[in-house]
PDB file of C-alpha atoms in Angstrom:
ATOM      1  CA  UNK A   1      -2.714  -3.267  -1.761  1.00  0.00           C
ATOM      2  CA  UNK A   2      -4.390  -5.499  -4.302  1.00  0.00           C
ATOM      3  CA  UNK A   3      -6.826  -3.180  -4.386  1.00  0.00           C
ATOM      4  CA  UNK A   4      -5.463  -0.097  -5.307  1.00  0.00           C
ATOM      5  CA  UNK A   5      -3.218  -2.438  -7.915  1.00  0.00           C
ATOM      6  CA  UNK A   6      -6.974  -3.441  -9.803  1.00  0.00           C
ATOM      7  CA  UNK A   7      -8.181  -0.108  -9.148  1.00  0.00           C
ATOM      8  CA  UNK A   8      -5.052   2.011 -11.156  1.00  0.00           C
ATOM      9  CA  UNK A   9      -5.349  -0.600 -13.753  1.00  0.00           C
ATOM     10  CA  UNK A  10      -9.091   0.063 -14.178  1.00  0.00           C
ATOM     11  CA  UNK A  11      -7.893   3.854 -14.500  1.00  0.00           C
ATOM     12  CA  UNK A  12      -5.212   3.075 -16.866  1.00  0.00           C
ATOM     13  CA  UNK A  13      -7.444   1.072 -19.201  1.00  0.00           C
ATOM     14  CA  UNK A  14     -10.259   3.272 -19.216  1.00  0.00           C
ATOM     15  CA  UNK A  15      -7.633   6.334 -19.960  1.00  0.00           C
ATOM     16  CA  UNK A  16      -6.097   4.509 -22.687  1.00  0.00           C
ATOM     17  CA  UNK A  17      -9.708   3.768 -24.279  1.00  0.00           C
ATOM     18  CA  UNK A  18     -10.628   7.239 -24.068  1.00  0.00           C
ATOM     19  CA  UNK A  19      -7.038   8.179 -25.937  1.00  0.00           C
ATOM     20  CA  UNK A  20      -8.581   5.691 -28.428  1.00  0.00           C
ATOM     21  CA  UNK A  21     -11.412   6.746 -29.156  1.00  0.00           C
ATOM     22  CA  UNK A  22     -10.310  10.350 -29.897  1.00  0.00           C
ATOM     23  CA  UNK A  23     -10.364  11.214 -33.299  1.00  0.00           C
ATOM     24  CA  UNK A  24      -6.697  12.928 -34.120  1.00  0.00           C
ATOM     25  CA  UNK A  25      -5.724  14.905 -37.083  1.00  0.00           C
ATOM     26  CA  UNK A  26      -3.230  12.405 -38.984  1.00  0.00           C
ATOM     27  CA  UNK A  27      -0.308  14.775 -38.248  1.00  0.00           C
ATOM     28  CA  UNK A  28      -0.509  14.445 -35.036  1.00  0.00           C
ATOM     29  CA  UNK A  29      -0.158  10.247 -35.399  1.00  0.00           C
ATOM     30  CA  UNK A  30       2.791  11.082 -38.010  1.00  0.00           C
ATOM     31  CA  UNK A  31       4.136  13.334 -35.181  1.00  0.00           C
ATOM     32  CA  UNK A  32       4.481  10.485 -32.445  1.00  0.00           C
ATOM     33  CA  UNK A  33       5.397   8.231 -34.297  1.00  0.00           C
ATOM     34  CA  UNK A  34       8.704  10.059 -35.197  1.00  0.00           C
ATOM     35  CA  UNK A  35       9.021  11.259 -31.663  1.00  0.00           C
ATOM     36  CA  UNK A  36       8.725   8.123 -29.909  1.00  0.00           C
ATOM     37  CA  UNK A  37      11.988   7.071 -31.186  1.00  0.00           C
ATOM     38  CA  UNK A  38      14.009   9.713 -30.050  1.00  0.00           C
ATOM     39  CA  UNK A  39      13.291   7.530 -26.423  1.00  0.00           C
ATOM     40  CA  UNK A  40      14.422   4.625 -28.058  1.00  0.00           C
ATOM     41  CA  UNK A  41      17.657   2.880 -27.766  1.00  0.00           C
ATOM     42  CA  UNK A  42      19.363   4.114 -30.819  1.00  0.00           C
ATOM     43  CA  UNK A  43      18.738   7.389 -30.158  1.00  0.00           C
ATOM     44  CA  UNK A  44      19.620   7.735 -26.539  1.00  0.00           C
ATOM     45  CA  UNK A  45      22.807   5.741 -27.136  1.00  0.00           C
ATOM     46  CA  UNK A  46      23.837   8.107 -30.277  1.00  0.00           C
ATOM     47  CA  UNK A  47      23.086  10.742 -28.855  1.00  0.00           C
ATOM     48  CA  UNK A  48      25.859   9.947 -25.386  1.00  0.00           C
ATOM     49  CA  UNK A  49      28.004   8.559 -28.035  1.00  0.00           C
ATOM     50  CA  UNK A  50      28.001  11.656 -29.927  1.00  0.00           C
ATOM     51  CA  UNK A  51      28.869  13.623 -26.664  1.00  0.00           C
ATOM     52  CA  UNK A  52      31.899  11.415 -26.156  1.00  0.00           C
ATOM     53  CA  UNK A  53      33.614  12.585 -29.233  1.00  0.00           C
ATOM     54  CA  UNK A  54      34.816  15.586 -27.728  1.00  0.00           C
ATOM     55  CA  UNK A  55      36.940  16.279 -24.758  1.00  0.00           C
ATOM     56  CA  UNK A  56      34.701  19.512 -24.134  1.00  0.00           C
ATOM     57  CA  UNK A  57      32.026  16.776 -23.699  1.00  0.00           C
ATOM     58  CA  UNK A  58      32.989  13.847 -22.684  1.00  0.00           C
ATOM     59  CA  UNK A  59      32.323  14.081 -18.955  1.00  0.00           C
ATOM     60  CA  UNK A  60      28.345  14.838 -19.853  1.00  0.00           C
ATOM     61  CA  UNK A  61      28.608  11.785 -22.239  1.00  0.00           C
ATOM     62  CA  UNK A  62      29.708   9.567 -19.702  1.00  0.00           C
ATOM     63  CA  UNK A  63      27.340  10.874 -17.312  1.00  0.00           C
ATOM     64  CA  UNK A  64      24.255  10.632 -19.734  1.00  0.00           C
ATOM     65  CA  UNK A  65      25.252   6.997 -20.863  1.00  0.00           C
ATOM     66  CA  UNK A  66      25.577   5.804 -17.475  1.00  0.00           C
ATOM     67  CA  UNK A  67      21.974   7.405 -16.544  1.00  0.00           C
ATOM     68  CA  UNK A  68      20.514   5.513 -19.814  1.00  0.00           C
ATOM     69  CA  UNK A  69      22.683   2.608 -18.832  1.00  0.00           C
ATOM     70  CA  UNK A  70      20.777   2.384 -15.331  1.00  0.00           C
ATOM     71  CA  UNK A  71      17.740   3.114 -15.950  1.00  0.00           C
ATOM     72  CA  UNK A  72      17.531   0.759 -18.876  1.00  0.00           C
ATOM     73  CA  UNK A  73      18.552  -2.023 -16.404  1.00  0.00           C
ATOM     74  CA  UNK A  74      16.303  -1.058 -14.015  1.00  0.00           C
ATOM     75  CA  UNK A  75      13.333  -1.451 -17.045  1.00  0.00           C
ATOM     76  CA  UNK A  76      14.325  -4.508 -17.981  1.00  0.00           C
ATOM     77  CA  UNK A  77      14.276  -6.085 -14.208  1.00  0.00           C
ATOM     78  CA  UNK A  78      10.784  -5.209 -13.856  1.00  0.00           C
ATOM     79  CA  UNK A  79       9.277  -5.884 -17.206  1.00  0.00           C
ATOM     80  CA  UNK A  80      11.109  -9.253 -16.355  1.00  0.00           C
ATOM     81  CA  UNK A  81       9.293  -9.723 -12.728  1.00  0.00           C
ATOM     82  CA  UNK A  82       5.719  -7.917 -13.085  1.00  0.00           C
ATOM     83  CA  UNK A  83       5.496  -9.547 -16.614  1.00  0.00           C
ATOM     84  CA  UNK A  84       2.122  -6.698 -17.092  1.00  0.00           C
ATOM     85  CA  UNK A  85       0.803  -7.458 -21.223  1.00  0.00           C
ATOM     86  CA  UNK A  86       0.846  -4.330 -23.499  1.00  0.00           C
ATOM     87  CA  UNK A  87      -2.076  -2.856 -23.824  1.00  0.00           C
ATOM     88  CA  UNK A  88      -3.868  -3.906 -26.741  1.00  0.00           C
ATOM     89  CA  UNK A  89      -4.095  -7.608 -25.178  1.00  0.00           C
ATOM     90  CA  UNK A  90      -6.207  -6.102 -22.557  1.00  0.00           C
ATOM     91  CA  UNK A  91      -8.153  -3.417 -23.869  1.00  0.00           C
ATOM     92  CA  UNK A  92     -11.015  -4.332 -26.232  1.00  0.00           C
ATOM     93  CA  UNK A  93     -10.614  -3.450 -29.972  1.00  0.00           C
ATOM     94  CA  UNK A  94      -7.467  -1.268 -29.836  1.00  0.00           C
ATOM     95  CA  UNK A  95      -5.177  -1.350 -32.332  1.00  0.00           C
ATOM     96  CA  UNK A  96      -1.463   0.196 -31.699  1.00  0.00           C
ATOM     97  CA  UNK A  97      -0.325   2.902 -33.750  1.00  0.00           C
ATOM     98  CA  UNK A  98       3.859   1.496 -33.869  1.00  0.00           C
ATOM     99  CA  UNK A  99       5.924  -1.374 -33.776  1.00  0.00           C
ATOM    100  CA  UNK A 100       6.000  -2.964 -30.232  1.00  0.00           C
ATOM    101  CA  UNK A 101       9.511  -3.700 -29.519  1.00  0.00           C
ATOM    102  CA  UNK A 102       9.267  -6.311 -26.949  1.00  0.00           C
ATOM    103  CA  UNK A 103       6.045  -8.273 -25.490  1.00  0.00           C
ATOM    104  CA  UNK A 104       6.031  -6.513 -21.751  1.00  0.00           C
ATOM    105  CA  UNK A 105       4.167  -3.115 -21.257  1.00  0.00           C
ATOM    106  CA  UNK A 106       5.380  -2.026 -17.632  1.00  0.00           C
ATOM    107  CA  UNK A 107       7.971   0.210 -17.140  1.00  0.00           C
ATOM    108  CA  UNK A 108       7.976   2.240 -20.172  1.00  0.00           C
ATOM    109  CA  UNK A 109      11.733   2.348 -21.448  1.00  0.00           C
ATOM    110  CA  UNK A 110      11.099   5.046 -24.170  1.00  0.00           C
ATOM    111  CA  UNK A 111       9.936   7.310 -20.644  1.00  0.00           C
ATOM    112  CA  UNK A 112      12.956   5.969 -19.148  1.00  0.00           C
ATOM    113  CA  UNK A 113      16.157   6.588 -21.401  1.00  0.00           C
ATOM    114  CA  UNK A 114      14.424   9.664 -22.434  1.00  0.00           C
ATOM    115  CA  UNK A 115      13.685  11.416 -19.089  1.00  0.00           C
ATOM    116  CA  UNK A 116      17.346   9.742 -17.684  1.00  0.00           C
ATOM    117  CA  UNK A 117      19.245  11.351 -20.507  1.00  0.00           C
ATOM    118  CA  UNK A 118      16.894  15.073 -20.147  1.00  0.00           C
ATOM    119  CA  UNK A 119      17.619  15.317 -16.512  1.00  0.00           C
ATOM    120  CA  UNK A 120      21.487  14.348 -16.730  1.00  0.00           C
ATOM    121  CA  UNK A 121      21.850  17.313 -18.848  1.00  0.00           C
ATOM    122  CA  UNK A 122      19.676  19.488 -17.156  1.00  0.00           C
ATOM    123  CA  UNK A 123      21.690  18.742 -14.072  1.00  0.00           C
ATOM    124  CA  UNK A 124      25.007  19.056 -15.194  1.00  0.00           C
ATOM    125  CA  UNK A 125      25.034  20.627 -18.460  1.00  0.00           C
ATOM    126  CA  UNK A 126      23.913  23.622 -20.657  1.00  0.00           C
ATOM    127  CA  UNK A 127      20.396  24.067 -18.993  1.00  0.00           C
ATOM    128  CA  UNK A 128      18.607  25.497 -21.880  1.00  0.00           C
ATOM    129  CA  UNK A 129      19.574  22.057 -23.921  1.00  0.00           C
ATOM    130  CA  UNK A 130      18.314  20.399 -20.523  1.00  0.00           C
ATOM    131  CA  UNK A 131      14.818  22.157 -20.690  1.00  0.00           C
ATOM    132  CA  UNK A 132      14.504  21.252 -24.306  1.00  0.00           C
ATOM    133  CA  UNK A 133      15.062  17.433 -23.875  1.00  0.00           C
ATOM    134  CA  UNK A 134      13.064  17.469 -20.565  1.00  0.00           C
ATOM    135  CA  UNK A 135      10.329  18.337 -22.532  1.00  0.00           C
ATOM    136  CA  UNK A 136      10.890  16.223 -25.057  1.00  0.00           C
ATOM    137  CA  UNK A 137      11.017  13.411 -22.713  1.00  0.00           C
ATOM    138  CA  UNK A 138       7.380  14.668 -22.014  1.00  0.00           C
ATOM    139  CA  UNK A 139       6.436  14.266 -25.485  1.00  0.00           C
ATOM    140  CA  UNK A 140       7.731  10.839 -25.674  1.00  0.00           C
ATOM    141  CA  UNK A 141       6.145   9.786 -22.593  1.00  0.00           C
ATOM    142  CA  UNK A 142       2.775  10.868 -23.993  1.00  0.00           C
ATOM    143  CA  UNK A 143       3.177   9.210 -27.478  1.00  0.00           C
ATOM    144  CA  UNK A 144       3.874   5.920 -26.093  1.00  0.00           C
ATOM    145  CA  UNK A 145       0.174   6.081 -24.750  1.00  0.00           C
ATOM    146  CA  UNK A 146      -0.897   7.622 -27.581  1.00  0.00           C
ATOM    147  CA  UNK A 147       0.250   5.163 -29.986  1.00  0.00           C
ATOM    148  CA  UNK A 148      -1.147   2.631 -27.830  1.00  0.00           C
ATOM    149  CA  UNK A 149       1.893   0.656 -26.797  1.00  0.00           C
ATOM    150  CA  UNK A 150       1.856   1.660 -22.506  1.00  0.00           C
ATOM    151  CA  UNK A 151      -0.316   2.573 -19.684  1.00  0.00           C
ATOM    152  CA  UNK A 152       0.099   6.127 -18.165  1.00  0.00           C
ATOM    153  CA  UNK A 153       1.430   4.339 -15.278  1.00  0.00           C
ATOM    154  CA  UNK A 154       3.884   2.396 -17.271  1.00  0.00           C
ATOM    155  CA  UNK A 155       5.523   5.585 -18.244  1.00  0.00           C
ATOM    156  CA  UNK A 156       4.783   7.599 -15.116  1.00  0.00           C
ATOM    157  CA  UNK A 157       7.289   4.514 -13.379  1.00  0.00           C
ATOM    158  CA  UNK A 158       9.649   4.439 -16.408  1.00  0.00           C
ATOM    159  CA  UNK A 159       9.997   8.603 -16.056  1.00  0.00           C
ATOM    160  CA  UNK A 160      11.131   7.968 -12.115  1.00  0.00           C
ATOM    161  CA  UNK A 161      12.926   5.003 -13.260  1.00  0.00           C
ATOM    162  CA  UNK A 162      15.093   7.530 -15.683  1.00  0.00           C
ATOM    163  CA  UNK A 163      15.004  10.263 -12.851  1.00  0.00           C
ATOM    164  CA  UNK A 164      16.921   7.851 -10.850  1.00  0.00           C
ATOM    165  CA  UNK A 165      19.366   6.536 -13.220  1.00  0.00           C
ATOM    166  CA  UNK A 166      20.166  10.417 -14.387  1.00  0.00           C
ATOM    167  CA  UNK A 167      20.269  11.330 -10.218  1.00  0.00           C
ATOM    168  CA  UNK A 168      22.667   8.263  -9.983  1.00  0.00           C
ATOM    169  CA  UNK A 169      24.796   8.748 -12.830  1.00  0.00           C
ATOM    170  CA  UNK A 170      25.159  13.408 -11.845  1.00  0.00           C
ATOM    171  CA  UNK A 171      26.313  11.920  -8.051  1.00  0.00           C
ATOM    172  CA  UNK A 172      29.060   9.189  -9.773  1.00  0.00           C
ATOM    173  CA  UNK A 173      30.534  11.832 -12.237  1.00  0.00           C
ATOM    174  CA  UNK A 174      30.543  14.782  -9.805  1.00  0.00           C
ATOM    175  CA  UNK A 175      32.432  12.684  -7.631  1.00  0.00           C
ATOM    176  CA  UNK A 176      34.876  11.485 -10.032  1.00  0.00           C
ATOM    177  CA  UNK A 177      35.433  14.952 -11.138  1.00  0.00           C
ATOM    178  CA  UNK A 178      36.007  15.765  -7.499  1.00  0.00           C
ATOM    179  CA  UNK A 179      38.577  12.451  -6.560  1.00  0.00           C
ATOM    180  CA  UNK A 180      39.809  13.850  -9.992  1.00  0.00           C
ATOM    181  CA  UNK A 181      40.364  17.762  -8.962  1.00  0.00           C
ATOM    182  CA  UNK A 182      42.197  16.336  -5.500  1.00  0.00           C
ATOM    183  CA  UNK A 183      44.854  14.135  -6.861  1.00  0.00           C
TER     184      UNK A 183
END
């Protein structure tokens, strides 16, 4: 098991340098950089909190903050127990592209919240506004290894990480709404 373990971090590092060394039209830096944050806590939370508001709503807001919710806890347990260094303290000369916002590179929670907020709405509500964030969860993914700041793994496990939370949190409000419809 070790092995593999050294082996997809050789592969990670050597994918990450090659991102690096690419030369990039400044837009496209410009362009991650504002996109990453729409996986960041602010936005994820705004955006449930803004589904709340309305009664029309309200049941997908719940359902999308509790997917964020567990899937964020889930990220911070194992940044807390595999402890893995962001990349730039491994990866010869490479500088990151956006603030770091905490000192522990694996799981991504950008992929995470994202991906856990995408797939709650593509499961339970309007599936066009689903597809959209789904692949905008795709786009953040990518820009956190583009700008430098995870592995591909890192967000590969955050992405499942948020695939659970948003499987979790469609099962707990779709049987609410079902205890709800029988009483």
């Amino acid at each position: 098991m070790r092995m593999i373990v050294e082996q997809v971090g050789t592969w990670d590092r050597a994918w990450l340098a090659g991102i690096a060394a690419r030369r990039a039209p400044p837009w496209l830096d410009r362009g991650f950089r504002a996109l990453t944050h729409a996986g960041g806590a602010r936005a994820t939370i705004l955006f449930s909190a803004l589904l709340l508001i309305h009664p029309a709503t309200r049941p997908l807001g719940i359902a999308t903050a509790l997917a964020n919710l567990a899937s964020h806890l889930a990220v911070q347990a194992l940044k807390r127990t595999v402890v893995r260094a962001r990349p730039h303290h491994s990866v010869d000369s490479l500088d990151v592209l956006v603030h770091i916002p905490d000192a522990f590179s694996f799981p991504s929670g950008h992929a995470a919240a994202s991906i856990s907020i995408a797939l709650t709405v593509l499961l339970t509500g309007p599936e066009l506004l689903g597809a959209a964030l789904l692949a905008l969860g795709v786009i953040i993914g990518a820009s956190r290894v583009y700008l430098r700041v995870h592995y591909v793994t890192d967000v590969l496990a955050g992405q499942l990480l948020g695939a659970g939370g948003a499987l979790l949190a469609v099962v707990v409000v779709r049987g609410w709404e079902v205890r709800k419809l029988g009483s």
